């Protein structure tokens, strides 16, 4: 039987990496999941603790998101941001969300970034390469303990 999540007009895009994560066809270091959204670690973090908040439904960008989905992402960001900041001992926290290639978006399934920021380190939105598996494993455990 098809997952109910994909019974909506936006559908499940089999070519979308985040849809595949949501469907369980690709791995992620999951922090949280409910009926509307999932949160997991970015595989190529700008800084350790870089977290993504992703609606379960496939929306390419913010322009098709419902008010309810936007509110759910915002609510979870409000919960998760202080956890990420505290656990990573960051000086600040960037909340970023890109719409369209022109804005720098690279994965075309809506997501919000939570990125720890540190004095003296120029803020960035994208990391360069995947972090070592052990680093991501340790971070997901630390964040889960902080939630
Ligand atoms: P954006 O440029 O805003 O579309 O950001 C996409 C983000 O998704 C980047 O920070 C990538 O590192 C991240 N990303 C891509 N593939 C994966 C994946 N399989 N698991 C976790 N994060 C990913
Ligand atoms: Zn998708």
mmCIF file of C-alpha atoms in Angstrom, residues 21-141:
data_model
loop_
_atom_site.group_PDB
_atom_site.id
_atom_site.type_symbol
_atom_site.label_atom_id
_atom_site.label_comp_id
_atom_site.label_asym_id
_atom_site.label_seq_id
_atom_site.Cartn_x
_atom_site.Cartn_y
_atom_site.Cartn_z
ATOM 1 C CA UNK A 21 14.915 9.694 2.967
ATOM 2 C CA UNK A 22 11.290 10.225 4.064
ATOM 3 C CA UNK A 23 10.218 6.973 2.390
ATOM 4 C CA UNK A 24 13.044 5.084 4.121
ATOM 5 C CA UNK A 25 14.852 4.388 0.851
ATOM 6 C CA UNK A 26 17.885 6.487 1.783
ATOM 7 C CA UNK A 27 19.572 6.855 5.181
ATOM 8 C CA UNK A 28 19.640 9.904 7.391
ATOM 9 C CA UNK A 29 20.553 10.773 10.957
ATOM 10 C CA UNK A 30 17.046 11.496 12.139
ATOM 11 C CA UNK A 31 16.334 13.788 15.059
ATOM 12 C CA UNK A 32 12.555 14.020 14.907
ATOM 13 C CA UNK A 33 9.565 13.029 12.797
ATOM 14 C CA UNK A 34 5.813 13.631 13.058
ATOM 15 C CA UNK A 35 2.849 13.652 10.636
ATOM 16 C CA UNK A 36 4.061 16.830 8.916
ATOM 17 C CA UNK A 37 7.835 17.049 9.033
ATOM 18 C CA UNK A 38 11.131 15.339 9.609
ATOM 19 C CA UNK A 39 14.396 16.784 10.972
ATOM 20 C CA UNK A 40 17.808 15.246 10.332
ATOM 21 C CA UNK A 41 21.463 16.222 10.232
ATOM 22 C CA UNK A 42 22.849 17.802 7.084
ATOM 23 C CA UNK A 43 25.290 15.322 5.558
ATOM 24 C CA UNK A 44 27.783 18.078 4.666
ATOM 25 C CA UNK A 45 27.487 20.419 7.638
ATOM 26 C CA UNK A 46 28.781 23.972 7.590
ATOM 27 C CA UNK A 47 29.419 23.345 11.282
ATOM 28 C CA UNK A 48 28.741 20.219 13.370
ATOM 29 C CA UNK A 49 25.081 20.245 14.372
ATOM 30 C CA UNK A 50 23.835 21.687 11.057
ATOM 31 C CA UNK A 51 20.224 20.489 11.005
ATOM 32 C CA UNK A 52 17.567 20.395 8.276
ATOM 33 C CA UNK A 53 13.806 20.619 8.854
ATOM 34 C CA UNK A 54 11.870 19.130 5.952
ATOM 35 C CA UNK A 55 8.113 18.748 5.285
ATOM 36 C CA UNK A 56 7.084 15.162 4.512
ATOM 37 C CA UNK A 57 5.262 16.334 1.396
ATOM 38 C CA UNK A 58 7.333 17.102 -1.663
ATOM 39 C CA UNK A 59 7.283 20.870 -2.067
ATOM 40 C CA UNK A 60 10.012 22.145 -4.360
ATOM 41 C CA UNK A 61 10.184 25.421 -2.462
ATOM 42 C CA UNK A 62 8.183 27.665 -0.128
ATOM 43 C CA UNK A 63 5.762 28.815 -2.785
ATOM 44 C CA UNK A 64 3.497 25.735 -2.607
ATOM 45 C CA UNK A 65 3.747 25.218 1.161
ATOM 46 C CA UNK A 66 0.504 25.461 3.122
ATOM 47 C CA UNK A 67 0.188 27.815 6.076
ATOM 48 C CA UNK A 68 -0.037 24.740 8.308
ATOM 49 C CA UNK A 69 3.195 23.258 6.978
ATOM 50 C CA UNK A 70 4.994 26.598 7.282
ATOM 51 C CA UNK A 71 3.733 26.957 10.834
ATOM 52 C CA UNK A 72 4.827 23.418 11.717
ATOM 53 C CA UNK A 73 8.347 24.059 10.374
ATOM 54 C CA UNK A 74 8.543 27.355 12.264
ATOM 55 C CA UNK A 75 7.274 25.772 15.475
ATOM 56 C CA UNK A 76 9.806 22.955 15.292
ATOM 57 C CA UNK A 77 12.607 25.405 14.419
ATOM 58 C CA UNK A 78 11.677 27.381 17.535
ATOM 59 C CA UNK A 79 12.003 24.194 19.592
ATOM 60 C CA UNK A 80 15.159 22.841 17.945
ATOM 61 C CA UNK A 81 17.227 26.014 17.468
ATOM 62 C CA UNK A 82 18.102 26.459 21.172
ATOM 63 C CA UNK A 83 18.943 22.750 21.450
ATOM 64 C CA UNK A 84 21.384 22.985 18.516
ATOM 65 C CA UNK A 85 22.908 26.205 19.884
ATOM 66 C CA UNK A 86 23.344 24.794 23.377
ATOM 67 C CA UNK A 87 24.684 21.372 22.377
ATOM 68 C CA UNK A 88 27.209 22.858 19.924
ATOM 69 C CA UNK A 89 28.094 25.726 22.287
ATOM 70 C CA UNK A 90 27.588 28.121 19.378
ATOM 71 C CA UNK A 91 27.696 31.915 19.680
ATOM 72 C CA UNK A 92 24.778 32.286 17.298
ATOM 73 C CA UNK A 93 22.567 30.279 14.990
ATOM 74 C CA UNK A 94 21.730 30.905 11.333
ATOM 75 C CA UNK A 95 18.253 29.991 10.093
ATOM 76 C CA UNK A 96 18.344 29.813 6.306
ATOM 77 C CA UNK A 97 15.924 28.728 3.633
ATOM 78 C CA UNK A 98 16.633 29.031 -0.095
ATOM 79 C CA UNK A 99 14.090 29.133 -2.915
ATOM 80 C CA UNK A 100 15.320 28.485 -6.450
ATOM 81 C CA UNK A 101 18.739 27.895 -7.967
ATOM 82 C CA UNK A 102 19.156 31.659 -8.248
ATOM 83 C CA UNK A 103 19.003 31.830 -4.454
ATOM 84 C CA UNK A 104 21.529 28.993 -4.098
ATOM 85 C CA UNK A 105 19.066 26.137 -3.507
ATOM 86 C CA UNK A 106 20.608 22.770 -4.388
ATOM 87 C CA UNK A 107 18.022 20.233 -3.146
ATOM 88 C CA UNK A 108 14.622 20.985 -4.622
ATOM 89 C CA UNK A 109 12.457 19.797 -1.732
ATOM 90 C CA UNK A 110 11.709 22.602 0.716
ATOM 91 C CA UNK A 111 13.896 22.618 3.814
ATOM 92 C CA UNK A 112 15.023 24.968 6.544
ATOM 93 C CA UNK A 113 18.648 25.005 7.741
ATOM 94 C CA UNK A 114 19.683 25.518 11.371
ATOM 95 C CA UNK A 115 23.413 26.320 11.332
ATOM 96 C CA UNK A 116 25.538 26.945 14.441
ATOM 97 C CA UNK A 117 27.583 30.143 14.098
ATOM 98 C CA UNK A 118 30.806 31.120 15.836
ATOM 99 C CA UNK A 119 32.528 34.444 16.446
ATOM 100 C CA UNK A 120 35.413 34.849 14.020
ATOM 101 C CA UNK A 121 34.101 32.271 11.547
ATOM 102 C CA UNK A 122 32.373 33.803 8.535
ATOM 103 C CA UNK A 123 28.790 32.503 8.325
ATOM 104 C CA UNK A 124 28.113 30.126 5.441
ATOM 105 C CA UNK A 125 25.033 28.293 4.181
ATOM 106 C CA UNK A 126 26.723 25.338 2.479
ATOM 107 C CA UNK A 127 29.410 22.932 3.658
ATOM 108 C CA UNK A 128 31.782 21.475 1.127
ATOM 109 C CA UNK A 129 31.961 17.745 1.735
ATOM 110 C CA UNK A 130 30.245 15.042 3.758
ATOM 111 C CA UNK A 131 31.339 14.953 7.398
ATOM 112 C CA UNK A 132 32.940 11.762 8.750
ATOM 113 C CA UNK A 133 30.303 9.200 9.739
ATOM 114 C CA UNK A 134 31.588 9.042 13.332
ATOM 115 C CA UNK A 135 31.237 12.821 13.715
ATOM 116 C CA UNK A 136 27.628 12.726 12.462
ATOM 117 C CA UNK A 137 26.810 9.695 14.631
ATOM 118 C CA UNK A 138 28.162 11.412 17.757
ATOM 119 C CA UNK A 139 26.337 14.658 16.949
ATOM 120 C CA UNK A 140 22.958 13.025 16.348
ATOM 121 C CA UNK A 141 23.279 11.289 19.736
#
